[in-house]
Amino acid sequence: MLSAWLIALLQALLCAALAPLLVGWVRKVKARLQNRRGAPVLQPYSDLRKLLYKETRVAHTASPLFRIAPYIVFVATWLAAATVPLIALDLPTAQIADIIVLVGLLALARFFLALAGMDVGTAFGGMGASREMMVSALAEPALLLAVFTLAMTAHSTSLASVMQHHLTDGFLLRPSYLFAFGALILVALAECGRIPVDNPATHLELTMIHEAMILEYTGRHLALMEWASQLKLLLYGVLVVNAFFPWGVAQDFGPLALGLGLVSVALKLGVLAVVLAVGETVLAKMRLFRVPAFLNLALLLGLLGLLSHVILEVGT
Amino acid sequence: MSASPALLLAFLAVMLGLASSAVSLFADRQPRVLRLMAMPLVGLSGLAALTAGLLVLIQGGSFALTLPLGLPWLPWHLRLDALSGVFLAVIGLVTMAVGLYGPAYLRGFEQGRDSLVALGGFTGLFLVGMLLVVLADDAFLFMVAWELMSLASYFLVAFQHEQPANRRAAFLYLLMAHIGGLAILLGFGVLAAFGGGFDFDAMRAATLSPGWASVAFALAFLGFGMKAGLVPMHAWLPEAHPVAPSHISALMSGVMLKVAVYGFIRVVLDLNGEVQWFWGLVLLAVGSVSALMGVLFALMQTDLKRLLAYSSVENLGIIFIALGLALLFQAKDHVMLAALALVAALYHVINHALFKGLLFLGAGAILHSAHERDLEQMGGLLRRMPWTGYFFLIGCLSISALPPFNGFVSEWLTFQAALQAWQLDSGVLRSLIPIASAVLALTGALVAATFVKVYGVAFLGQARSRHVRRARAVPFGMRLGQGFLAVLCVLLGVLPTQVVHLIEPVSAQLLGTGIPQASANGWLWLTPISSDTASYSAPLSVFALTLIAGVAIWWFKRRTARRAKRCDPWDCGFAAPTPRMQYTATAFAQPVRRVFGLLFEIEEARTTGEDGLQRYRLRIADRLWGWLYTPVARGVESAARRVVRLQSGNVRVYLGWTLATLLVLLWIISGA
């Protein structure tokens, strides 16, 4: 039991440690695809370090909520990421929070992110908050529907049980999984602020969503906000690869199994990052009011997944 | 007469409410009596009700009492059982907060011209009405108490009657409350006819054919649904709740709507016969529509209290979704799942009472200190009234169903019940429940958007008007009332296992089984079905959250001795930002308004005035007014015009009609 808690702690720390690496890798691949040399893969670590040591400034008009928000956003996102089985199943963290709690924790982080955006009282912050809430109002139900499909199949809302079920089930191609997978990909793009919904590299005022909310942040506050968004990318990445392709994840706590789990998840994430980079290179960002159509598609896919599960797959 | 302590306490609560009403009669000569005596008595009554409810929930059992009041052949029957216990506790909690909050809040009314006698007197009667509805054990007392509650709250809505809008709202409320009351009366009529008596024991013993049971269900749903403000019977709610004084709004939204839920549960699950599966379907459909429409309209509002009222429609929708699941599972013999859904519904009943009470009290605090209800004029209130600001934040987080607050727990339980839909054998039901849970998920996300808007516009940013800039902290009593509810919101979010354990006796009483497995793994873990299926540990999540955040803050504090420096916000290199440049509440809601535009009746116009200034006008109306209410009103009017021909002014004609009516009635009676 104690070793399980220790491994859970280790996995949580690993999440936080690996998140910048994933972002660095995506940027590197993207740069090479665009015929640039790009920054080193480890650049996000240097950026975080730099921000953590830089002076922190806060606007005159900011309330105390502005200063506490980065901590809440970071901690909630981290806790959410820590509940996703990264290298091993059957960890006690999966008992603390199931998939619905995970979605709730992400919503908590988003709530404070949006409030922080509105706190200083500039137009950009409000704009970013308003757009973020619109996007999430459609993305969150789509995400829930996608995970409900998995949960109903496994008869459990615990992510570890879902993966366990999938592993014992063998590679059975279920139509509901295809729909849920599509929905989850679209939601992940929207929630992580990737192209075609938002551009993580932009600072053009009229198009940005996520960047608009954290425009006023500096120093360690900004570092925490950036780290949280990197964690969120990692979380969605792990959710996509481990919930749908759980092979390789450690089912016992032997060093070999854990090592294999780590290598397999790193490989899977590496491939996913390449796919993401290719997608971001060939696609253009959508206009803001095309985004609802994009997310309605995700919602529809999620609902179709759930319906095809209850109609086609239950009781047969 | 030997009565249990719980019932005596409930009786004491009623008496204290009456006493509060009685002392208010002196308020026109001595205005202070209201805040020095009437409000404390209301608070004590709440305390007594809460204790009575908790006692019966902890000890179990049910206590009956017959009072020699009422009709000669039908004395008043009172009964206190687990179901009434939960609702008594809900009434008690919010009433206590109002009792703490009221004295300071009422100070603002002492100089006004409005009658304080009416305010204090009807507040007490309103409370007594609600308490008696929950305690009633026969249809007669139930209806008397129900009408007392409706009429007293009508006078409270019409309290500031000098404004025509308030009078209109009050009239609409009175009208719809009575149509609903009529439906409830007819529903009891059906049950009493089969049971052969007006007391609930007789109704419980009766066996109804499925057809008649469905008629009773439909009437009860119409009547109680109208009071609960379900779409499409919600029109009165966003008009009536905002215009009452804020502590009354808290009672109306937080408690009175719950009394309607109580009545519905009592009639449908306790008194009525065998549950039919399509009842559950009706509830799911109406609940889903209410939840979605309620939150969309809430998001569009700029009047804070009106927004909160629409959000009540949404929350009652969620409660009825959970009740619908309970009925469906009950009808299909999945009793454990029905118990889970019922517990989820009751949990949300308690939660909504707490956070909606808290938010209305917060809105009242803003009204008290900034004299403003319009969000577009607010801003920066967190720095001017920090206590109210933080309490209000807790309310916003709770209502947005965010972990680890209380709203999340009930939503989580509802989802868990819905996710067990695969156990049903009917494919149609299996696929309809996921659609309802999709609506619930969409609603949850939109609620978060709504309350980001409310909090961001009202409490963050900079003040948008001069009087809001002058707002300052409210008196201690008002803060205490809000703090009480805020602490409860947190407690019910962090210790869900105990709360589920506490309300479990209700499902044991109504459905024959509780959900013992929910608390089987100790107080840390909430496992409603089994620990493999779903588990949530709120205490451990909170522990992890605070631990990591604490360590992070401590680490930064230790390492950087320098405090963060203050500077100007980023202005893009142009003029410094002014409060008018901030996003407004209307602007915040614009993207969602565009996405869901088809559901509203939107009038948008931009005109250039004589002074050359651009003016923007936006009106968002409820399509249901045009589709349902106006046609019904026109139909009633034209029918009335036809009936008016009877009124000839000739006494002989009237006597003729009377005779004919008598003959028809005699014929019916002799036939039966």
PDB file of N, CA, C and O in Angstrom, chain B residues 382-415:
ATOM      1  N   LEU B 382     -14.851  43.510  -4.848  1.00  0.00           N
ATOM      2  CA  LEU B 382     -14.078  42.639  -3.951  1.00  0.00           C
ATOM      3  C   LEU B 382     -13.194  43.460  -3.029  1.00  0.00           C
ATOM      4  O   LEU B 382     -13.016  43.151  -1.858  1.00  0.00           O
ATOM      5  N   ARG B 383     -12.641  44.556  -3.565  1.00  0.00           N
ATOM      6  CA  ARG B 383     -11.770  45.354  -2.703  1.00  0.00           C
ATOM      7  C   ARG B 383     -12.565  46.242  -1.768  1.00  0.00           C
ATOM      8  O   ARG B 383     -12.070  46.663  -0.735  1.00  0.00           O
ATOM      9  N   ARG B 384     -13.810  46.550  -2.130  1.00  0.00           N
ATOM     10  CA  ARG B 384     -14.610  47.449  -1.280  1.00  0.00           C
ATOM     11  C   ARG B 384     -15.364  46.689  -0.215  1.00  0.00           C
ATOM     12  O   ARG B 384     -15.581  47.209   0.870  1.00  0.00           O
ATOM     13  N   MET B 385     -15.810  45.496  -0.536  1.00  0.00           N
ATOM     14  CA  MET B 385     -16.495  44.691   0.490  1.00  0.00           C
ATOM     15  C   MET B 385     -15.921  43.276   0.459  1.00  0.00           C
ATOM     16  O   MET B 385     -16.566  42.356  -0.055  1.00  0.00           O
ATOM     17  N   PRO B 386     -14.700  43.115   1.010  1.00  0.00           N
ATOM     18  CA  PRO B 386     -13.990  41.838   0.839  1.00  0.00           C
ATOM     19  C   PRO B 386     -14.726  40.630   1.406  1.00  0.00           C
ATOM     20  O   PRO B 386     -14.738  39.567   0.774  1.00  0.00           O
ATOM     21  N   TRP B 387     -15.353  40.766   2.587  1.00  0.00           N
ATOM     22  CA  TRP B 387     -16.010  39.584   3.172  1.00  0.00           C
ATOM     23  C   TRP B 387     -17.109  39.092   2.264  1.00  0.00           C
ATOM     24  O   TRP B 387     -17.156  37.913   1.903  1.00  0.00           O
ATOM     25  N   THR B 388     -17.995  40.018   1.892  1.00  0.00           N
ATOM     26  CA  THR B 388     -19.064  39.634   0.974  1.00  0.00           C
ATOM     27  C   THR B 388     -18.467  39.050  -0.295  1.00  0.00           C
ATOM     28  O   THR B 388     -18.969  38.057  -0.836  1.00  0.00           O
ATOM     29  N   GLY B 389     -17.359  39.653  -0.757  1.00  0.00           N
ATOM     30  CA  GLY B 389     -16.724  39.179  -1.980  1.00  0.00           C
ATOM     31  C   GLY B 389     -16.277  37.741  -1.875  1.00  0.00           C
ATOM     32  O   GLY B 389     -16.557  36.932  -2.760  1.00  0.00           O
ATOM     33  N   TYR B 390     -15.617  37.387  -0.776  1.00  0.00           N
ATOM     34  CA  TYR B 390     -15.141  36.008  -0.662  1.00  0.00           C
ATOM     35  C   TYR B 390     -16.288  35.027  -0.450  1.00  0.00           C
ATOM     36  O   TYR B 390     -16.275  33.925  -0.991  1.00  0.00           O
ATOM     37  N   PHE B 391     -17.290  35.439   0.344  1.00  0.00           N
ATOM     38  CA  PHE B 391     -18.433  34.545   0.522  1.00  0.00           C
ATOM     39  C   PHE B 391     -19.151  34.321  -0.800  1.00  0.00           C
ATOM     40  O   PHE B 391     -19.554  33.211  -1.138  1.00  0.00           O
ATOM     41  N   PHE B 392     -19.281  35.409  -1.548  1.00  0.00           N
ATOM     42  CA  PHE B 392     -19.966  35.308  -2.839  1.00  0.00           C
ATOM     43  C   PHE B 392     -19.177  34.392  -3.775  1.00  0.00           C
ATOM     44  O   PHE B 392     -19.758  33.616  -4.537  1.00  0.00           O
ATOM     45  N   LEU B 393     -17.856  34.461  -3.687  1.00  0.00           N
ATOM     46  CA  LEU B 393     -17.014  33.594  -4.518  1.00  0.00           C
ATOM     47  C   LEU B 393     -17.285  32.125  -4.183  1.00  0.00           C
ATOM     48  O   LEU B 393     -17.394  31.283  -5.081  1.00  0.00           O
ATOM     49  N   ILE B 394     -17.416  31.830  -2.889  1.00  0.00           N
ATOM     50  CA  ILE B 394     -17.719  30.454  -2.495  1.00  0.00           C
ATOM     51  C   ILE B 394     -19.059  30.027  -3.072  1.00  0.00           C
ATOM     52  O   ILE B 394     -19.215  28.913  -3.594  1.00  0.00           O
ATOM     53  N   GLY B 395     -20.032  30.960  -3.029  1.00  0.00           N
ATOM     54  CA  GLY B 395     -21.332  30.648  -3.624  1.00  0.00           C
ATOM     55  C   GLY B 395     -21.210  30.368  -5.110  1.00  0.00           C
ATOM     56  O   GLY B 395     -21.793  29.410  -5.627  1.00  0.00           O
ATOM     57  N   CYS B 396     -20.434  31.192  -5.822  1.00  0.00           N
ATOM     58  CA  CYS B 396     -20.270  31.010  -7.273  1.00  0.00           C
ATOM     59  C   CYS B 396     -19.589  29.678  -7.578  1.00  0.00           C
ATOM     60  O   CYS B 396     -19.980  28.961  -8.500  1.00  0.00           O
ATOM     61  N   LEU B 397     -18.566  29.342  -6.802  1.00  0.00           N
ATOM     62  CA  LEU B 397     -17.858  28.079  -7.039  1.00  0.00           C
ATOM     63  C   LEU B 397     -18.780  26.901  -6.753  1.00  0.00           C
ATOM     64  O   LEU B 397     -18.757  25.896  -7.462  1.00  0.00           O
ATOM     65  N   SER B 398     -19.600  27.028  -5.706  1.00  0.00           N
ATOM     66  CA  SER B 398     -20.493  25.929  -5.362  1.00  0.00           C
ATOM     67  C   SER B 398     -21.546  25.731  -6.434  1.00  0.00           C
ATOM     68  O   SER B 398     -21.816  24.606  -6.857  1.00  0.00           O
ATOM     69  N   ILE B 399     -22.132  26.828  -6.882  1.00  0.00           N
ATOM     70  CA  ILE B 399     -23.230  26.687  -7.846  1.00  0.00           C
ATOM     71  C   ILE B 399     -22.706  26.219  -9.190  1.00  0.00           C
ATOM     72  O   ILE B 399     -23.412  25.565  -9.947  1.00  0.00           O
ATOM     73  N   SER B 400     -21.424  26.516  -9.485  1.00  0.00           N
ATOM     74  CA  SER B 400     -20.859  26.081 -10.767  1.00  0.00           C
ATOM     75  C   SER B 400     -20.418  24.628 -10.717  1.00  0.00           C
ATOM     76  O   SER B 400     -19.772  24.162 -11.651  1.00  0.00           O
ATOM     77  N   ALA B 401     -20.748  23.921  -9.644  1.00  0.00           N
ATOM     78  CA  ALA B 401     -20.438  22.491  -9.515  1.00  0.00           C
ATOM     79  C   ALA B 401     -18.951  22.222  -9.694  1.00  0.00           C
ATOM     80  O   ALA B 401     -18.548  21.383 -10.481  1.00  0.00           O
ATOM     81  N   LEU B 402     -18.127  22.974  -8.973  1.00  0.00           N
ATOM     82  CA  LEU B 402     -16.684  22.754  -9.045  1.00  0.00           C
ATOM     83  C   LEU B 402     -16.238  22.026  -7.791  1.00  0.00           C
ATOM     84  O   LEU B 402     -16.674  22.351  -6.691  1.00  0.00           O
ATOM     85  N   PRO B 403     -15.369  21.011  -7.944  1.00  0.00           N
ATOM     86  CA  PRO B 403     -14.832  20.369  -6.757  1.00  0.00           C
ATOM     87  C   PRO B 403     -13.902  21.341  -6.049  1.00  0.00           C
ATOM     88  O   PRO B 403     -13.282  22.154  -6.727  1.00  0.00           O
ATOM     89  N   PRO B 404     -13.757  21.313  -4.773  1.00  0.00           N
ATOM     90  CA  PRO B 404     -14.385  20.432  -3.796  1.00  0.00           C
ATOM     91  C   PRO B 404     -15.593  21.060  -3.106  1.00  0.00           C
ATOM     92  O   PRO B 404     -15.789  20.827  -1.919  1.00  0.00           O
ATOM     93  N   PHE B 405     -16.425  21.808  -3.816  1.00  0.00           N
ATOM     94  CA  PHE B 405     -17.568  22.449  -3.170  1.00  0.00           C
ATOM     95  C   PHE B 405     -18.821  21.583  -3.309  1.00  0.00           C
ATOM     96  O   PHE B 405     -18.800  20.566  -4.001  1.00  0.00           O
ATOM     97  N   ASN B 406     -19.901  22.020  -2.637  1.00  0.00           N
ATOM     98  CA  ASN B 406     -21.021  21.102  -2.473  1.00  0.00           C
ATOM     99  C   ASN B 406     -21.791  20.821  -3.759  1.00  0.00           C
ATOM    100  O   ASN B 406     -22.256  19.713  -3.960  1.00  0.00           O
ATOM    101  N   GLY B 407     -21.907  21.835  -4.637  1.00  0.00           N
ATOM    102  CA  GLY B 407     -22.671  21.607  -5.865  1.00  0.00           C
ATOM    103  C   GLY B 407     -22.105  20.463  -6.678  1.00  0.00           C
ATOM    104  O   GLY B 407     -22.836  19.723  -7.334  1.00  0.00           O
ATOM    105  N   PHE B 408     -20.802  20.290  -6.605  1.00  0.00           N
ATOM    106  CA  PHE B 408     -20.172  19.231  -7.384  1.00  0.00           C
ATOM    107  C   PHE B 408     -20.644  17.852  -6.928  1.00  0.00           C
ATOM    108  O   PHE B 408     -20.861  16.968  -7.758  1.00  0.00           O
ATOM    109  N   VAL B 409     -20.808  17.681  -5.615  1.00  0.00           N
ATOM    110  CA  VAL B 409     -21.139  16.353  -5.104  1.00  0.00           C
ATOM    111  C   VAL B 409     -22.477  15.891  -5.652  1.00  0.00           C
ATOM    112  O   VAL B 409     -22.609  14.755  -6.142  1.00  0.00           O
ATOM    113  N   SER B 410     -23.488  16.784  -5.604  1.00  0.00           N
ATOM    114  CA  SER B 410     -24.804  16.333  -6.054  1.00  0.00           C
ATOM    115  C   SER B 410     -24.789  16.092  -7.556  1.00  0.00           C
ATOM    116  O   SER B 410     -25.422  15.159  -8.048  1.00  0.00           O
ATOM    117  N   GLU B 411     -24.035  16.914  -8.300  1.00  0.00           N
ATOM    118  CA  GLU B 411     -23.984  16.687  -9.736  1.00  0.00           C
ATOM    119  C   GLU B 411     -23.258  15.368 -10.036  1.00  0.00           C
ATOM    120  O   GLU B 411     -23.657  14.614 -10.917  1.00  0.00           O
ATOM    121  N   TRP B 412     -22.222  15.107  -9.271  1.00  0.00           N
ATOM    122  CA  TRP B 412     -21.472  13.861  -9.447  1.00  0.00           C
ATOM    123  C   TRP B 412     -22.365  12.654  -9.183  1.00  0.00           C
ATOM    124  O   TRP B 412     -22.378  11.691  -9.959  1.00  0.00           O
ATOM    125  N   LEU B 413     -23.143  12.737  -8.105  1.00  0.00           N
ATOM    126  CA  LEU B 413     -24.043  11.619  -7.790  1.00  0.00           C
ATOM    127  C   LEU B 413     -25.083  11.430  -8.890  1.00  0.00           C
ATOM    128  O   LEU B 413     -25.409  10.305  -9.272  1.00  0.00           O
ATOM    129  N   THR B 414     -25.597  12.553  -9.428  1.00  0.00           N
ATOM    130  CA  THR B 414     -26.576  12.444 -10.502  1.00  0.00           C
ATOM    131  C   THR B 414     -25.959  11.773 -11.722  1.00  0.00           C
ATOM    132  O   THR B 414     -26.571  10.894 -12.344  1.00  0.00           O
ATOM    133  N   PHE B 415     -24.731  12.180 -12.063  1.00  0.00           N
ATOM    134  CA  PHE B 415     -24.054  11.549 -13.194  1.00  0.00           C
ATOM    135  C   PHE B 415     -23.854  10.058 -12.941  1.00  0.00           C
ATOM    136  O   PHE B 415     -24.019   9.235 -13.842  1.00  0.00           O
TER     137      PHE B 415
END
